[in-house]
Coordinates of C-alpha atoms and ligand atoms in Angstrom, one line a residue:
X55 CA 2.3 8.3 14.0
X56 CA 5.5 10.5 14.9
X57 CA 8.0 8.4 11.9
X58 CA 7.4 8.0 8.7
X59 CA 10.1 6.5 6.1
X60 CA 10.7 4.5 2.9
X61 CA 13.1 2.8 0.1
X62 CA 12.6 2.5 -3.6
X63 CA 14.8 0.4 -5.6
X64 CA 16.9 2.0 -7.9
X65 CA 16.1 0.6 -11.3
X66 CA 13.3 2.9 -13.0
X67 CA 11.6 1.6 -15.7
X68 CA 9.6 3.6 -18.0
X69 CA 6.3 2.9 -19.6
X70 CA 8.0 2.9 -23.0
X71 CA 11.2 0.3 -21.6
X72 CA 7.7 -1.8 -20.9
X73 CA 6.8 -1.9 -24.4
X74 CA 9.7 -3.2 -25.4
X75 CA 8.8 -6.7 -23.1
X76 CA 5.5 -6.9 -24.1
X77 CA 3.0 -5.7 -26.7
X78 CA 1.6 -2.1 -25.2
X79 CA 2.2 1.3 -25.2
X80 CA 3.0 4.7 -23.3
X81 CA -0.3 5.7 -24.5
X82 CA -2.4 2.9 -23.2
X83 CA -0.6 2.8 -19.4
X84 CA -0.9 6.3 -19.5
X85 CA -4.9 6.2 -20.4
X86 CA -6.3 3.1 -18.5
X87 CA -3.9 3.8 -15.2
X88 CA -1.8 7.2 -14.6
X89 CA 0.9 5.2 -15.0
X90 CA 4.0 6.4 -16.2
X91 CA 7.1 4.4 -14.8
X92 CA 7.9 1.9 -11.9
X93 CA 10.4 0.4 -10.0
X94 CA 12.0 -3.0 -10.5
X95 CA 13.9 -4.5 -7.6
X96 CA 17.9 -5.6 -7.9
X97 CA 18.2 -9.5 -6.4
X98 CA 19.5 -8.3 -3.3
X99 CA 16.4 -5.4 -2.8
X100 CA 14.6 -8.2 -1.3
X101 CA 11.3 -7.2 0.9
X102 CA 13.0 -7.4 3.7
X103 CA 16.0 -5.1 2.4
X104 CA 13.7 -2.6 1.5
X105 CA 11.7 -2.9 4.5
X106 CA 14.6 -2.7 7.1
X107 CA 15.9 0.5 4.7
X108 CA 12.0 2.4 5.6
X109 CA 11.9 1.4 9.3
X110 CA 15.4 2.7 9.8
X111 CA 14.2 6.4 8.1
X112 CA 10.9 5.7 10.3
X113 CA 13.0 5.8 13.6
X114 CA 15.7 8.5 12.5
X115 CA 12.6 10.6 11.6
X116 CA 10.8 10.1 14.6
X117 CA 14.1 10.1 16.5
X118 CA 13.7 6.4 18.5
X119 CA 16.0 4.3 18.8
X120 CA 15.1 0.7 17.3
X121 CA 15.7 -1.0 21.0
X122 CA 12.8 0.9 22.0
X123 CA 10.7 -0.9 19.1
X124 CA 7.9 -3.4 20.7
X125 CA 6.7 -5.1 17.4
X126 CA 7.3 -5.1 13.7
X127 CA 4.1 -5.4 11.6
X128 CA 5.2 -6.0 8.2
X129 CA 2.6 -6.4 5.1
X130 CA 3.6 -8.5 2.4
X131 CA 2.8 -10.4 -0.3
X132 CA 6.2 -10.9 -1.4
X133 CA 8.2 -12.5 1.9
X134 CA 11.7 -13.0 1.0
X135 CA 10.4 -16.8 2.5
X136 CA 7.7 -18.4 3.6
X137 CA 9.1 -18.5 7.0
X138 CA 10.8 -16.8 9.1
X139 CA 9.1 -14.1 8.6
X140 CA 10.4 -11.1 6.5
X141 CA 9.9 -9.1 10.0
X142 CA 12.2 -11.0 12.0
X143 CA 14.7 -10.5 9.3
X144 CA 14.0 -6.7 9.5
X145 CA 14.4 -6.9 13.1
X146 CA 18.1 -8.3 12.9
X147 CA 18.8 -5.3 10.6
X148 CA 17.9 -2.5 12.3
X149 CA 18.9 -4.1 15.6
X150 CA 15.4 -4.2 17.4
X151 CA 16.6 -7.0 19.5
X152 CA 13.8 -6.5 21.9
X153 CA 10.7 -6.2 19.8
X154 CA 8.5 -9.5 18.0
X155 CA 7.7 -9.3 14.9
X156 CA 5.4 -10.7 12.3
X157 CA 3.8 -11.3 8.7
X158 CA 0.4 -9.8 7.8
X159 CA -1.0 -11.0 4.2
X160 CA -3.9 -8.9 3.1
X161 CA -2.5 -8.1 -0.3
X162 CA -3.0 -4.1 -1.7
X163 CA -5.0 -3.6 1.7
X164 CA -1.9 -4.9 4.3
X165 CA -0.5 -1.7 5.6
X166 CA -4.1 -0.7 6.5
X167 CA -4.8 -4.2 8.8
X168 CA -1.3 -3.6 10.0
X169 CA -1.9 0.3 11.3
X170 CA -5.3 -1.9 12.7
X171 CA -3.5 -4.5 14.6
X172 CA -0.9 -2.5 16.0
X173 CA -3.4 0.1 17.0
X174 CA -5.4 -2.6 19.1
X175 CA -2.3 -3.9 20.6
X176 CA -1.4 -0.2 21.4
X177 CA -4.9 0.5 22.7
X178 CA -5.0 -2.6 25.0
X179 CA -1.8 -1.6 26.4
X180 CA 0.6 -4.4 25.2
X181 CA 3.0 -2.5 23.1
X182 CA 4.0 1.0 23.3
X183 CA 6.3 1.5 20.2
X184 CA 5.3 -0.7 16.9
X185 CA 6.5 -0.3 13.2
X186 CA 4.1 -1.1 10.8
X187 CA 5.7 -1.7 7.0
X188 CA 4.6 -2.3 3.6
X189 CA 7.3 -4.3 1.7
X190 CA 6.8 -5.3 -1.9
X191 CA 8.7 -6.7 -4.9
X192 CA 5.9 -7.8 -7.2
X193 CA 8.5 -7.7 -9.8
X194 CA 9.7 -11.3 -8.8
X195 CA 5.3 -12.8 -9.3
X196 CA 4.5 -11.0 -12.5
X197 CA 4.1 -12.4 -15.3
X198 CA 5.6 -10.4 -18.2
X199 CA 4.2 -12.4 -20.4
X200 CA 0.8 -11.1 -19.6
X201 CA 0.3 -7.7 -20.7
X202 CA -2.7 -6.9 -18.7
X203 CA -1.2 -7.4 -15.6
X204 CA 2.6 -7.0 -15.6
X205 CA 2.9 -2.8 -16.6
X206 CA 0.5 -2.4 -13.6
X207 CA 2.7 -3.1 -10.6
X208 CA 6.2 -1.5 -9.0
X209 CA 8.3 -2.7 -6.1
X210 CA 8.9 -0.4 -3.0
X211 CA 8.7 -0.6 0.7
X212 CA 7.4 2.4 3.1
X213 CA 7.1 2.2 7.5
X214 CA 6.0 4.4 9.7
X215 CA 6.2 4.2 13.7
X216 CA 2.9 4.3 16.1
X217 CA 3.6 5.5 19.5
X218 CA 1.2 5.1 22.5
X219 CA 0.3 8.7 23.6
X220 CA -1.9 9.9 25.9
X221 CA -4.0 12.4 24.0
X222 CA -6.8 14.7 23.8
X223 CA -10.0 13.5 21.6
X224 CA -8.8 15.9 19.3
X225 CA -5.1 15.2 19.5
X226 CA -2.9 13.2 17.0
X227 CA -3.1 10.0 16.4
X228 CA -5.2 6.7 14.7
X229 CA -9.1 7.4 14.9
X230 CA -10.6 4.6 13.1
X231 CA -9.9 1.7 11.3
X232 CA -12.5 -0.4 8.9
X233 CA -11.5 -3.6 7.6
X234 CA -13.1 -6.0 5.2
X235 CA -12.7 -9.2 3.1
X236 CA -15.1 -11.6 1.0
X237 CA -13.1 -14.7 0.4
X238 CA -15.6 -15.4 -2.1
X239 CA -14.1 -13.4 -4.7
X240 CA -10.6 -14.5 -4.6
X241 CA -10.4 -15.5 -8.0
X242 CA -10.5 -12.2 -8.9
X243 CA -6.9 -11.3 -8.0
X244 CA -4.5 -14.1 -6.7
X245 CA -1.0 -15.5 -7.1
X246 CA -1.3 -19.0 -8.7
X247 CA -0.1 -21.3 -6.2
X248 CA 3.9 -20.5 -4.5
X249 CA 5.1 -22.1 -1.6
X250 CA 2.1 -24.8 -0.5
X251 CA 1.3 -25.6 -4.4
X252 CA 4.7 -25.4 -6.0
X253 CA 3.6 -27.1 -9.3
X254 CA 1.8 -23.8 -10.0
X255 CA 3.0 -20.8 -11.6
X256 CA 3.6 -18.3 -8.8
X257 CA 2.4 -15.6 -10.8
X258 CA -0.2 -13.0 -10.0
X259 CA -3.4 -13.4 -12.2
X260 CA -6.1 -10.7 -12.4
X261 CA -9.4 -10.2 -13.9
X262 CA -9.1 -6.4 -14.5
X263 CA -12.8 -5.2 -15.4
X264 CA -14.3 -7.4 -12.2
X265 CA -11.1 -5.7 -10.1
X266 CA -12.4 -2.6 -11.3
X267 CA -15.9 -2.7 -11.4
X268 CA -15.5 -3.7 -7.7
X269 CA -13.2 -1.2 -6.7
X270 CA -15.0 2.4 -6.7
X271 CA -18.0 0.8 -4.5
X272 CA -16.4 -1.0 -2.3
X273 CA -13.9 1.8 -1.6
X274 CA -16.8 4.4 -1.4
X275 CA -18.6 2.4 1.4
X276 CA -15.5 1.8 3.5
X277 CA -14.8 6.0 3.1
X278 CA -18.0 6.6 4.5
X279 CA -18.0 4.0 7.5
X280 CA -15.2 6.1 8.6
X281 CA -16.8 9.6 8.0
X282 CA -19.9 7.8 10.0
X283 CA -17.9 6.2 12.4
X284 CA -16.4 9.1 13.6
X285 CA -19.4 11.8 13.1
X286 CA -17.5 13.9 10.2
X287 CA -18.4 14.5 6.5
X288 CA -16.2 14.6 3.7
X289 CA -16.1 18.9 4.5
X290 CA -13.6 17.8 7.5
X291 CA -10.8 15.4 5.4
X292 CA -8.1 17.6 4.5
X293 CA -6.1 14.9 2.6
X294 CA -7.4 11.2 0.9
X295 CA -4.3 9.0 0.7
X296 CA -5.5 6.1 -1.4
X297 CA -4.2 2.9 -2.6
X298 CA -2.2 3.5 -5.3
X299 CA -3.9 0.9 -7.8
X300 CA -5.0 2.7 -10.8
X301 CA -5.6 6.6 -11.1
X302 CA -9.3 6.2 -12.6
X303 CA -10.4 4.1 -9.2
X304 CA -8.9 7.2 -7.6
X305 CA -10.8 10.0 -9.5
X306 CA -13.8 7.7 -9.2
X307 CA -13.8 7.4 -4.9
X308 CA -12.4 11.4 -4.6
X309 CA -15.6 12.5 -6.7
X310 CA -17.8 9.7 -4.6
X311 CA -16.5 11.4 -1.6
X312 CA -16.6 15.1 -3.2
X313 CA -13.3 15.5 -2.4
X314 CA -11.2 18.3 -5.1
X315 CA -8.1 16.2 -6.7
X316 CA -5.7 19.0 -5.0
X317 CA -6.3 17.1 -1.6
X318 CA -6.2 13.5 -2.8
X319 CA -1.9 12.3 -3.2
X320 CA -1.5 10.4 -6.0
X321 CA 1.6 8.8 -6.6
X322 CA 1.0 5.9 -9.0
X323 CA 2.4 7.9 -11.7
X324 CA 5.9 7.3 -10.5
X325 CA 5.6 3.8 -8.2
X326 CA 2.6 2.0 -10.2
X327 CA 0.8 -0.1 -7.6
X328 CA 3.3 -1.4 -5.0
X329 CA 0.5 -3.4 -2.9
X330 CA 0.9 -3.3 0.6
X331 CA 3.7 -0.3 0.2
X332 CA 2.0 1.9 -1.8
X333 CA -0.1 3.7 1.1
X334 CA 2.6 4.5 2.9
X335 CA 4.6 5.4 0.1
X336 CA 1.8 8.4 -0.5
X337 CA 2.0 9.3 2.9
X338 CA 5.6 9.5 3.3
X339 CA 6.1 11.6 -0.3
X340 CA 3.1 14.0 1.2
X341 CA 4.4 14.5 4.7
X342 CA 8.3 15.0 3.4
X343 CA 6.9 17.8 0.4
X344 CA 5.0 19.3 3.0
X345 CA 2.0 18.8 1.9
X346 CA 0.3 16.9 4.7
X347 CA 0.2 19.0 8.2
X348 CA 0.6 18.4 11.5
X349 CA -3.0 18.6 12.7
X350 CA -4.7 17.3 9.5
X351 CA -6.9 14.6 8.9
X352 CA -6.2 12.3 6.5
X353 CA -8.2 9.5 4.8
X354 CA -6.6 6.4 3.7
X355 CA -8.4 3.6 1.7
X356 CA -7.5 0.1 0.3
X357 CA -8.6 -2.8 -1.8
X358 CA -6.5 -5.9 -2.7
X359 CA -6.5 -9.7 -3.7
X360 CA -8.8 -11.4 -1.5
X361 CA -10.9 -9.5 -1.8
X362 CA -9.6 -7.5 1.0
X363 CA -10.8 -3.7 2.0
X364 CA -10.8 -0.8 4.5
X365 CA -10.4 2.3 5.4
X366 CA -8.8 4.1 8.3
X367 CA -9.0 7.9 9.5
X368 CA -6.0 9.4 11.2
X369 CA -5.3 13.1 12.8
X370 CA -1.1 14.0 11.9
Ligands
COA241 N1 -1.4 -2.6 -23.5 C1 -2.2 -2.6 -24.6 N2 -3.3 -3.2 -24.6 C2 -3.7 -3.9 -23.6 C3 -2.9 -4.0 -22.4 C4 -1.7 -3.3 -22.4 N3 -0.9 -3.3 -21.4 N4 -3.6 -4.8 -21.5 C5 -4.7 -5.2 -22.1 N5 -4.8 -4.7 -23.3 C6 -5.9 -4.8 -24.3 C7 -6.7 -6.1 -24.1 O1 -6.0 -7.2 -24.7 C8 -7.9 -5.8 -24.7 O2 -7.8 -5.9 -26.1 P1 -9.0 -6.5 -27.0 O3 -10.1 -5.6 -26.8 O4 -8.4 -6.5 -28.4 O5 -9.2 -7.9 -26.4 C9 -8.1 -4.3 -24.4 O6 -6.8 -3.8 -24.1 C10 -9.1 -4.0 -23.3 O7 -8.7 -4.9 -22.2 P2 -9.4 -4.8 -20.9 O8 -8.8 -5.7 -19.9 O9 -10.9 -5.0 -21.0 O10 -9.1 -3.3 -20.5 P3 -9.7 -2.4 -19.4 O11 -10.3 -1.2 -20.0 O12 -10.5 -3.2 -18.4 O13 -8.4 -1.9 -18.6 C11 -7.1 -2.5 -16.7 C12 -7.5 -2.9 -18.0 C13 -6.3 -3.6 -16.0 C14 -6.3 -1.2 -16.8 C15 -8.4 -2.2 -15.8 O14 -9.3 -3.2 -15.9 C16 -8.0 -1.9 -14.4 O15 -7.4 -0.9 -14.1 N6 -8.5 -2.8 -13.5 C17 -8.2 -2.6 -12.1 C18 -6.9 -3.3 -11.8 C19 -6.4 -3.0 -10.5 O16 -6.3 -1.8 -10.2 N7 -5.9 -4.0 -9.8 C20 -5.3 -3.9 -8.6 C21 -6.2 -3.7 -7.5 S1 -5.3 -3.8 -6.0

């Protein structure tokens, strides 16, 4: 992973600008979530404006030129249509003229399947050079008029670039990934309808408490299938980079893994949960403060509408 960049809309909007639009408080976000304030996307910060803004500071940052991209993973469940894809769109931007590029849906969980797939198509020798983004402008499939769900989510977009390397056991790069998803419990988070059932609302619709309840286990097993996986305990993570949902789901899987909060990044104070972004959003505000080393290992997690889940261990 030698790039890492992202974009945030500019329009802030504070927990306390949220209680003007619906019945809620500073005081409740605050206690059920860590959240304090989000970002809500301008018309044109579409998913792939955003997107194309992180994979530009992706390349700049790992100093590669975007003619030497091979493929553009981007995660979304926010496409600025339902085809092309919003990757081919980033492609024309940055000016990857000689990469493909596609969609991946997995909801919260995407950017993990993406780092996944492009690792596989790295490992099998197809591609050398792949972004892999997380888009998102749930803004535009909340429904504010739902109070439950609506002060939960941000927009944002985040990218980071994968490079096939020839490296030492020990060396840099993607260890493991561990993915999941139980089809049976889509229900529990999904966006009423869109594009193939346009007589429904297109708005996302949760059941909180089940979300929840699910969460901590399901992201506690998928922790340790990577610790097992790769013959480490929790002793050897120097940084947990979770999915920035909620920040009791995160207190809940740091004390299942025995990990102290100083090395788990927490950002959903400032993004709320940005889906598919928010991962890499944590990464990239840990790796520019200088928090996250060259040489560390760091844990990342997910869960999302599907239900989707995984984990995936990587060496800086
Ligand atoms: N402001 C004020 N009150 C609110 C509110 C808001 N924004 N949203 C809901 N409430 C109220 C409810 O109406 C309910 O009131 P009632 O008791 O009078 O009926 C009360 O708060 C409790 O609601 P409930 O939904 O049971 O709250 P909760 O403790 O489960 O917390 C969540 C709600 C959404 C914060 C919590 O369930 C959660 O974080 N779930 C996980 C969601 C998530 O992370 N999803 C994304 C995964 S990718």
């Amino acid at each position: 992973m030698t790039g890492v960049g992202h974009y945030l809309p500019e329009k802030i909007v504070s927990n306390a600008e949220m209680a003007e639009r619906v019945e809620t408080s500073d005081d409740w976000i605050t206690e059920r979530t860590g959240i304090k304030q989000r970002h809500f996307a301008a018309p044109h910060e579409t998913a792939a404006f955003m997107g194309a803004a992180a994979a530009r500071e992706a390349l700049a940052k790992a100093g590669v030129d975007a003619l030497a991209v091979d493929a553009i993973i981007l995660a979304t469940s926010t496409p600025d249509q339902a085809f092309p894809a919003t990757a081919v769109h980033v492609q024309a931007a940055i000016g990857a003229h000689k990469a493909f590029g596609f969609d991946l849906a997995a909801a919260c969980s995407g950017f993990i399947f993406g780092l996944s797939v492009a690792d596989a198509m790295i490992r099998a020798g197809q591609v050398s050079n792949v972004l892999v983004i997380g888009s998102e402008v749930y803004s535009r499939i909340l429904n504010f008029e739902d109070r439950g769900t609506c002060v939960l989510f941000g927009d944002g977009a985040a990218a980071v670039l994968l490079q096939a390397r020839d490296v030492a056991h020990s060396g840099p790069g993607l260890l493991s990934t561990h993915l999941h998803s139980d089809g049976r419990l889509a229900e529990m988070l999904y966006v009423d309808g869109a594009v193939g059932q346009p007589e429904k609302s297109g708005k996302l619709v949760m059941n909180g408490r089940e979300v929840f309840r699910h969460a901590v286990t399901l992201l506690a097993s998928a922790v340790n299938e990577a610790l097992a996986a790769n013959n480490i305990t929790n002793k050897d993570i120097d940084w947990l980079v979770p999915h920035q949902a909620n920040l009791r789901i995160i207190d809940g899987v740091g004390k299942k893994l025995g990990l102290p909060p100083e090395r788990v990044v927490v950002t959903v104070d400032k993004h709320a949960n940005t889906s598919a972004a928010s991962i890499p959003l944590a990464l990239y505000q840990a790796v520019s403060d200088g928090r996250i080393l060259p040489g560390q290992l760091v844990l990342l997690e997910a869960l999302g509408g599907g239900l989707t889940w995984g984990s995936a261990l990587l060496r800086l």
